[in-house]
């Protein structure tokens, strides 16, 4: 039987991360609420909420943690060739609620969703306050993919992404990395490992190393620029890596 500490709704304190469960990995506490100051306090400590309808709010801090270095995601060669022909456009904060709703859709028949109505409202509130952002991929105006997450200081915490067309979520993630890297966000939190993330350069950090970086980056001055204008300028061709000799890395196979 797992005995978890319950959060006090009147306090923003969390248990020590070292007390998190090994199985299930990273389960730390339950209860509390999803008000903005609690969510921001959690992320700044390397903690995030993740639970299903009918459960209490569950708080997690997995060890290790999946991350991407924003300045060097991996772009597979076949994806590079596709990017050369891609006519889709990239936007930011254009349809935050729609992106979250799309991420909440079950991936497979019979699956549930962890983005409950309470979670949806909480992140939309964070977006209204300027802490949460979305990135959208559109094909002639139609929303075909996207990603959303939370920015604190110069740290970005990815929450979820979706794809309605092949490669759409890959394009969203790569564009997010590029846009973040150019304004001083070196690390993107991807929470838990997956083959999809690994294929794009995701790697694992021990929790203590991850939290040390978060503690530094979250305390840095936030970027005050125009998220929409900055990301809207990114084109699919911009996401093809450039070799040291200045040429695009576009070999014949991959």
mmCIF file of C-alpha atoms in Angstrom:
data_model
loop_
_atom_site.group_PDB
_atom_site.id
_atom_site.type_symbol
_atom_site.label_atom_id
_atom_site.label_comp_id
_atom_site.label_asym_id
_atom_site.label_seq_id
_atom_site.Cartn_x
_atom_site.Cartn_y
_atom_site.Cartn_z
ATOM 1 C CA UNK A 1 0.000 0.000 0.000
ATOM 2 C CA UNK A 2 1.302 3.467 -0.938
ATOM 3 C CA UNK A 3 1.046 6.109 1.776
ATOM 4 C CA UNK A 4 1.234 9.565 0.263
ATOM 5 C CA UNK A 5 1.374 12.916 2.035
ATOM 6 C CA UNK A 6 -1.623 15.162 1.413
ATOM 7 C CA UNK A 7 -0.968 18.775 0.458
ATOM 8 C CA UNK A 8 -2.351 21.520 2.640
ATOM 9 C CA UNK A 9 -4.581 23.832 0.597
ATOM 10 C CA UNK A 10 -3.334 26.781 2.657
ATOM 11 C CA UNK A 11 0.349 26.096 1.975
ATOM 12 C CA UNK A 12 2.500 25.896 -1.161
ATOM 13 C CA UNK A 13 4.947 23.481 0.470
ATOM 14 C CA UNK A 14 5.703 20.111 -1.136
ATOM 15 C CA UNK A 15 7.342 17.043 0.376
ATOM 16 C CA UNK A 16 11.079 16.514 -0.308
ATOM 17 C CA UNK A 17 11.581 15.053 -3.785
ATOM 18 C CA UNK A 18 13.654 12.249 -2.292
ATOM 19 C CA UNK A 19 10.463 10.929 -0.697
ATOM 20 C CA UNK A 20 8.813 10.298 -4.092
ATOM 21 C CA UNK A 21 7.844 6.718 -4.909
ATOM 22 C CA UNK A 22 10.045 4.495 -6.999
ATOM 23 C CA UNK A 23 6.963 2.631 -8.218
ATOM 24 C CA UNK A 24 5.048 4.330 -9.685
ATOM 25 C CA UNK A 25 8.083 6.414 -10.545
ATOM 26 C CA UNK A 26 7.969 9.906 -9.102
ATOM 27 C CA UNK A 27 4.577 9.906 -7.375
ATOM 28 C CA UNK A 28 5.092 12.443 -4.601
ATOM 29 C CA UNK A 29 1.843 13.663 -3.042
ATOM 30 C CA UNK A 30 -1.885 14.153 -3.545
ATOM 31 C CA UNK A 31 -4.452 16.851 -2.915
ATOM 32 C CA UNK A 32 -4.113 20.589 -2.832
ATOM 33 C CA UNK A 33 -5.496 22.519 -5.776
ATOM 34 C CA UNK A 34 -4.512 23.820 -9.223
ATOM 35 C CA UNK A 35 -4.446 27.537 -8.511
ATOM 36 C CA UNK A 36 -1.746 29.448 -10.426
ATOM 37 C CA UNK A 37 0.660 30.057 -7.540
ATOM 38 C CA UNK A 38 0.659 26.359 -6.625
ATOM 39 C CA UNK A 39 1.254 25.269 -10.214
ATOM 40 C CA UNK A 40 4.115 27.718 -10.649
ATOM 41 C CA UNK A 41 5.634 26.695 -7.308
ATOM 42 C CA UNK A 42 5.409 23.044 -8.334
ATOM 43 C CA UNK A 43 7.070 23.504 -11.717
ATOM 44 C CA UNK A 44 9.873 25.584 -10.202
ATOM 45 C CA UNK A 45 10.613 22.596 -7.929
ATOM 46 C CA UNK A 46 10.517 20.015 -10.723
ATOM 47 C CA UNK A 47 6.994 18.797 -9.889
ATOM 48 C CA UNK A 48 3.887 18.561 -12.085
ATOM 49 C CA UNK A 49 0.262 17.370 -11.689
ATOM 50 C CA UNK A 50 -0.939 14.278 -13.542
ATOM 51 C CA UNK A 51 -4.122 12.385 -12.717
ATOM 52 C CA UNK A 52 -7.307 11.034 -14.268
ATOM 53 C CA UNK A 53 -10.951 11.894 -13.730
ATOM 54 C CA UNK A 54 -12.206 10.445 -10.473
ATOM 55 C CA UNK A 55 -8.768 10.585 -8.824
ATOM 56 C CA UNK A 56 -7.488 13.223 -6.418
ATOM 57 C CA UNK A 57 -4.878 15.606 -7.819
ATOM 58 C CA UNK A 58 -1.614 13.648 -7.983
ATOM 59 C CA UNK A 59 1.808 15.341 -8.013
ATOM 60 C CA UNK A 60 4.853 13.784 -9.680
ATOM 61 C CA UNK A 61 8.602 14.236 -10.016
ATOM 62 C CA UNK A 62 10.042 11.286 -11.994
ATOM 63 C CA UNK A 63 13.653 10.182 -11.757
ATOM 64 C CA UNK A 64 15.163 10.359 -14.330
ATOM 65 C CA UNK A 65 13.549 13.227 -16.262
ATOM 66 C CA UNK A 66 13.221 13.465 -20.056
ATOM 67 C CA UNK A 67 14.523 16.758 -21.485
ATOM 68 C CA UNK A 68 15.640 18.286 -24.768
ATOM 69 C CA UNK A 69 18.495 20.717 -25.260
ATOM 70 C CA UNK A 70 16.722 23.381 -27.302
ATOM 71 C CA UNK A 71 19.780 24.275 -29.401
ATOM 72 C CA UNK A 72 20.395 20.758 -30.679
ATOM 73 C CA UNK A 73 17.306 18.615 -31.216
ATOM 74 C CA UNK A 74 17.811 15.643 -33.513
ATOM 75 C CA UNK A 75 16.176 15.966 -36.927
ATOM 76 C CA UNK A 76 16.126 12.568 -38.684
ATOM 77 C CA UNK A 77 17.202 12.664 -42.319
ATOM 78 C CA UNK A 78 13.841 11.612 -43.702
ATOM 79 C CA UNK A 79 12.200 14.361 -41.671
ATOM 80 C CA UNK A 80 14.715 16.844 -43.087
ATOM 81 C CA UNK A 81 13.676 15.893 -46.612
ATOM 82 C CA UNK A 82 10.017 16.323 -45.676
ATOM 83 C CA UNK A 83 10.703 19.743 -44.156
ATOM 84 C CA UNK A 84 12.043 20.930 -47.537
ATOM 85 C CA UNK A 85 8.608 20.440 -49.061
ATOM 86 C CA UNK A 86 6.456 21.398 -46.058
ATOM 87 C CA UNK A 87 4.126 24.349 -46.657
ATOM 88 C CA UNK A 88 2.585 24.416 -43.181
ATOM 89 C CA UNK A 89 2.764 27.512 -41.015
ATOM 90 C CA UNK A 90 3.776 27.886 -37.368
ATOM 91 C CA UNK A 91 1.968 30.112 -34.880
ATOM 92 C CA UNK A 92 2.106 30.772 -31.142
ATOM 93 C CA UNK A 93 -0.645 31.588 -28.644
ATOM 94 C CA UNK A 94 -3.122 31.640 -31.518
ATOM 95 C CA UNK A 95 -5.467 28.917 -30.209
ATOM 96 C CA UNK A 96 -4.332 27.879 -26.736
ATOM 97 C CA UNK A 97 -7.636 26.371 -25.591
ATOM 98 C CA UNK A 98 -8.053 24.505 -28.867
ATOM 99 C CA UNK A 99 -4.573 22.993 -28.535
ATOM 100 C CA UNK A 100 -5.269 21.819 -24.978
ATOM 101 C CA UNK A 101 -8.597 20.313 -26.060
ATOM 102 C CA UNK A 102 -6.871 18.477 -28.906
ATOM 103 C CA UNK A 103 -4.200 17.160 -26.522
ATOM 104 C CA UNK A 104 -6.986 15.902 -24.256
ATOM 105 C CA UNK A 105 -8.446 13.656 -26.942
ATOM 106 C CA UNK A 106 -7.728 9.938 -26.321
ATOM 107 C CA UNK A 107 -4.908 8.644 -28.515
ATOM 108 C CA UNK A 108 -6.500 5.219 -28.973
ATOM 109 C CA UNK A 109 -10.004 3.816 -28.711
ATOM 110 C CA UNK A 110 -10.841 3.088 -25.093
ATOM 111 C CA UNK A 111 -8.157 5.361 -23.683
ATOM 112 C CA UNK A 112 -9.041 8.008 -21.132
ATOM 113 C CA UNK A 113 -7.488 11.426 -20.691
ATOM 114 C CA UNK A 114 -5.486 13.027 -17.907
ATOM 115 C CA UNK A 115 -6.449 16.531 -19.063
ATOM 116 C CA UNK A 116 -9.590 16.808 -16.972
ATOM 117 C CA UNK A 117 -11.973 19.753 -17.039
ATOM 118 C CA UNK A 118 -10.204 21.041 -13.916
ATOM 119 C CA UNK A 119 -6.796 20.796 -15.619
ATOM 120 C CA UNK A 120 -8.138 22.481 -18.742
ATOM 121 C CA UNK A 121 -9.429 25.447 -16.744
ATOM 122 C CA UNK A 122 -6.229 25.701 -14.706
ATOM 123 C CA UNK A 123 -3.923 25.896 -17.727
ATOM 124 C CA UNK A 124 -6.193 28.287 -19.594
ATOM 125 C CA UNK A 125 -5.976 30.525 -16.511
ATOM 126 C CA UNK A 126 -2.165 30.268 -16.577
ATOM 127 C CA UNK A 127 -2.295 31.251 -20.241
ATOM 128 C CA UNK A 128 -4.438 34.284 -19.477
ATOM 129 C CA UNK A 129 -1.849 35.302 -16.877
ATOM 130 C CA UNK A 130 0.981 34.972 -19.425
ATOM 131 C CA UNK A 131 2.639 31.873 -17.936
ATOM 132 C CA UNK A 132 1.405 29.176 -20.332
ATOM 133 C CA UNK A 133 1.906 29.177 -24.091
ATOM 134 C CA UNK A 134 0.873 27.119 -27.083
ATOM 135 C CA UNK A 135 2.454 26.553 -30.447
ATOM 136 C CA UNK A 136 0.210 25.659 -33.367
ATOM 137 C CA UNK A 137 0.905 24.048 -36.738
ATOM 138 C CA UNK A 138 -1.556 24.914 -39.504
ATOM 139 C CA UNK A 139 -2.118 23.659 -43.027
ATOM 140 C CA UNK A 140 -3.841 26.480 -44.959
ATOM 141 C CA UNK A 141 -5.510 27.588 -41.745
ATOM 142 C CA UNK A 142 -6.489 24.151 -40.448
ATOM 143 C CA UNK A 143 -4.993 23.216 -37.074
ATOM 144 C CA UNK A 144 -3.089 19.954 -37.638
ATOM 145 C CA UNK A 145 -0.765 19.803 -34.625
ATOM 146 C CA UNK A 146 0.482 21.643 -31.609
ATOM 147 C CA UNK A 147 2.092 21.685 -28.182
ATOM 148 C CA UNK A 148 1.597 23.654 -24.980
ATOM 149 C CA UNK A 149 3.484 24.217 -21.750
ATOM 150 C CA UNK A 150 4.542 26.584 -18.999
ATOM 151 C CA UNK A 151 7.352 29.163 -18.994
ATOM 152 C CA UNK A 152 9.037 30.247 -15.766
ATOM 153 C CA UNK A 153 12.078 32.493 -15.987
ATOM 154 C CA UNK A 154 14.120 30.937 -18.808
ATOM 155 C CA UNK A 155 12.799 27.402 -18.333
ATOM 156 C CA UNK A 156 10.025 25.867 -20.431
ATOM 157 C CA UNK A 157 8.008 22.895 -19.200
ATOM 158 C CA UNK A 158 6.302 21.012 -22.023
ATOM 159 C CA UNK A 159 2.945 19.542 -21.047
ATOM 160 C CA UNK A 160 1.421 17.755 -24.025
ATOM 161 C CA UNK A 161 1.327 17.739 -27.817
ATOM 162 C CA UNK A 162 -0.938 16.339 -30.504
ATOM 163 C CA UNK A 163 -0.890 15.493 -34.187
ATOM 164 C CA UNK A 164 -3.700 15.219 -36.718
ATOM 165 C CA UNK A 165 -1.294 14.671 -39.636
ATOM 166 C CA UNK A 166 1.970 12.795 -39.941
ATOM 167 C CA UNK A 167 4.913 14.833 -38.602
ATOM 168 C CA UNK A 168 2.734 17.654 -37.208
ATOM 169 C CA UNK A 169 3.749 17.158 -33.562
ATOM 170 C CA UNK A 170 7.388 16.743 -34.630
ATOM 171 C CA UNK A 171 7.232 20.048 -36.443
ATOM 172 C CA UNK A 172 5.649 21.691 -33.403
ATOM 173 C CA UNK A 173 8.324 20.371 -31.044
ATOM 174 C CA UNK A 174 11.218 21.303 -33.327
ATOM 175 C CA UNK A 175 9.822 24.793 -33.857
ATOM 176 C CA UNK A 176 9.359 25.197 -30.115
ATOM 177 C CA UNK A 177 12.977 24.194 -29.523
ATOM 178 C CA UNK A 178 14.268 26.625 -32.133
ATOM 179 C CA UNK A 179 12.183 29.520 -30.872
ATOM 180 C CA UNK A 180 13.151 28.887 -27.262
ATOM 181 C CA UNK A 181 16.852 28.510 -28.029
ATOM 182 C CA UNK A 182 17.053 31.883 -29.757
ATOM 183 C CA UNK A 183 15.642 33.765 -26.753
ATOM 184 C CA UNK A 184 17.686 32.099 -24.030
ATOM 185 C CA UNK A 185 15.706 29.013 -22.960
ATOM 186 C CA UNK A 186 18.335 26.247 -23.105
ATOM 187 C CA UNK A 187 16.252 23.388 -21.719
ATOM 188 C CA UNK A 188 12.813 21.960 -22.508
ATOM 189 C CA UNK A 189 11.246 19.648 -19.942
ATOM 190 C CA UNK A 190 9.460 16.711 -21.575
ATOM 191 C CA UNK A 191 8.605 14.957 -18.280
ATOM 192 C CA UNK A 192 8.684 11.229 -19.102
ATOM 193 C CA UNK A 193 10.586 9.198 -21.664
ATOM 194 C CA UNK A 194 9.110 7.995 -24.960
ATOM 195 C CA UNK A 195 10.518 6.664 -28.222
ATOM 196 C CA UNK A 196 8.969 9.628 -30.040
ATOM 197 C CA UNK A 197 10.894 12.116 -27.889
ATOM 198 C CA UNK A 198 14.108 10.097 -28.082
ATOM 199 C CA UNK A 199 13.907 10.152 -31.875
ATOM 200 C CA UNK A 200 13.997 13.962 -31.723
ATOM 201 C CA UNK A 201 16.921 14.237 -29.328
ATOM 202 C CA UNK A 202 15.267 13.732 -25.969
ATOM 203 C CA UNK A 203 17.533 12.378 -23.251
ATOM 204 C CA UNK A 204 17.218 11.601 -19.563
ATOM 205 C CA UNK A 205 18.684 13.558 -16.663
ATOM 206 C CA UNK A 206 18.853 12.352 -13.067
ATOM 207 C CA UNK A 207 16.240 14.210 -11.046
ATOM 208 C CA UNK A 208 18.801 16.023 -8.904
ATOM 209 C CA UNK A 209 20.652 17.304 -11.986
ATOM 210 C CA UNK A 210 17.392 18.348 -13.635
ATOM 211 C CA UNK A 211 16.172 20.195 -10.543
ATOM 212 C CA UNK A 212 19.514 21.979 -10.160
ATOM 213 C CA UNK A 213 19.178 23.343 -13.695
ATOM 214 C CA UNK A 214 15.537 24.274 -13.131
ATOM 215 C CA UNK A 215 16.423 26.121 -9.919
ATOM 216 C CA UNK A 216 18.892 28.251 -11.898
ATOM 217 C CA UNK A 217 16.824 28.818 -15.038
ATOM 218 C CA UNK A 218 13.533 29.523 -13.261
ATOM 219 C CA UNK A 219 15.176 32.373 -11.326
ATOM 220 C CA UNK A 220 16.428 34.155 -14.438
ATOM 221 C CA UNK A 221 14.547 37.194 -15.763
ATOM 222 C CA UNK A 222 11.637 36.092 -17.978
ATOM 223 C CA UNK A 223 11.632 36.892 -21.663
ATOM 224 C CA UNK A 224 9.303 39.838 -22.249
ATOM 225 C CA UNK A 225 9.159 39.587 -26.022
ATOM 226 C CA UNK A 226 6.215 38.885 -28.308
ATOM 227 C CA UNK A 227 5.668 35.105 -28.281
ATOM 228 C CA UNK A 228 3.318 35.166 -31.247
ATOM 229 C CA UNK A 229 5.492 37.381 -33.404
ATOM 230 C CA UNK A 230 8.647 35.452 -32.529
ATOM 231 C CA UNK A 231 7.335 31.978 -33.316
ATOM 232 C CA UNK A 232 5.204 33.022 -36.281
ATOM 233 C CA UNK A 233 8.415 33.961 -38.092
ATOM 234 C CA UNK A 234 9.764 30.387 -37.959
ATOM 235 C CA UNK A 235 9.467 28.404 -41.201
ATOM 236 C CA UNK A 236 9.811 24.620 -41.670
ATOM 237 C CA UNK A 237 13.010 25.164 -43.668
ATOM 238 C CA UNK A 238 14.521 26.902 -40.638
ATOM 239 C CA UNK A 239 14.389 23.611 -38.746
ATOM 240 C CA UNK A 240 16.803 21.754 -41.047
ATOM 241 C CA UNK A 241 20.191 21.544 -39.279
ATOM 242 C CA UNK A 242 23.091 23.393 -40.840
ATOM 243 C CA UNK A 243 26.468 21.659 -40.991
ATOM 244 C CA UNK A 244 29.660 23.356 -39.857
ATOM 245 C CA UNK A 245 30.453 24.237 -43.473
ATOM 246 C CA UNK A 246 27.163 26.153 -43.700
ATOM 247 C CA UNK A 247 25.359 23.613 -45.892
ATOM 248 C CA UNK A 248 22.067 21.993 -44.991
ATOM 249 C CA UNK A 249 22.366 18.460 -43.694
ATOM 250 C CA UNK A 250 20.273 16.659 -46.282
ATOM 251 C CA UNK A 251 21.838 13.290 -47.137
ATOM 252 C CA UNK A 252 20.108 10.916 -49.489
ATOM 253 C CA UNK A 253 18.995 8.376 -46.927
ATOM 254 C CA UNK A 254 17.891 8.245 -43.327
#
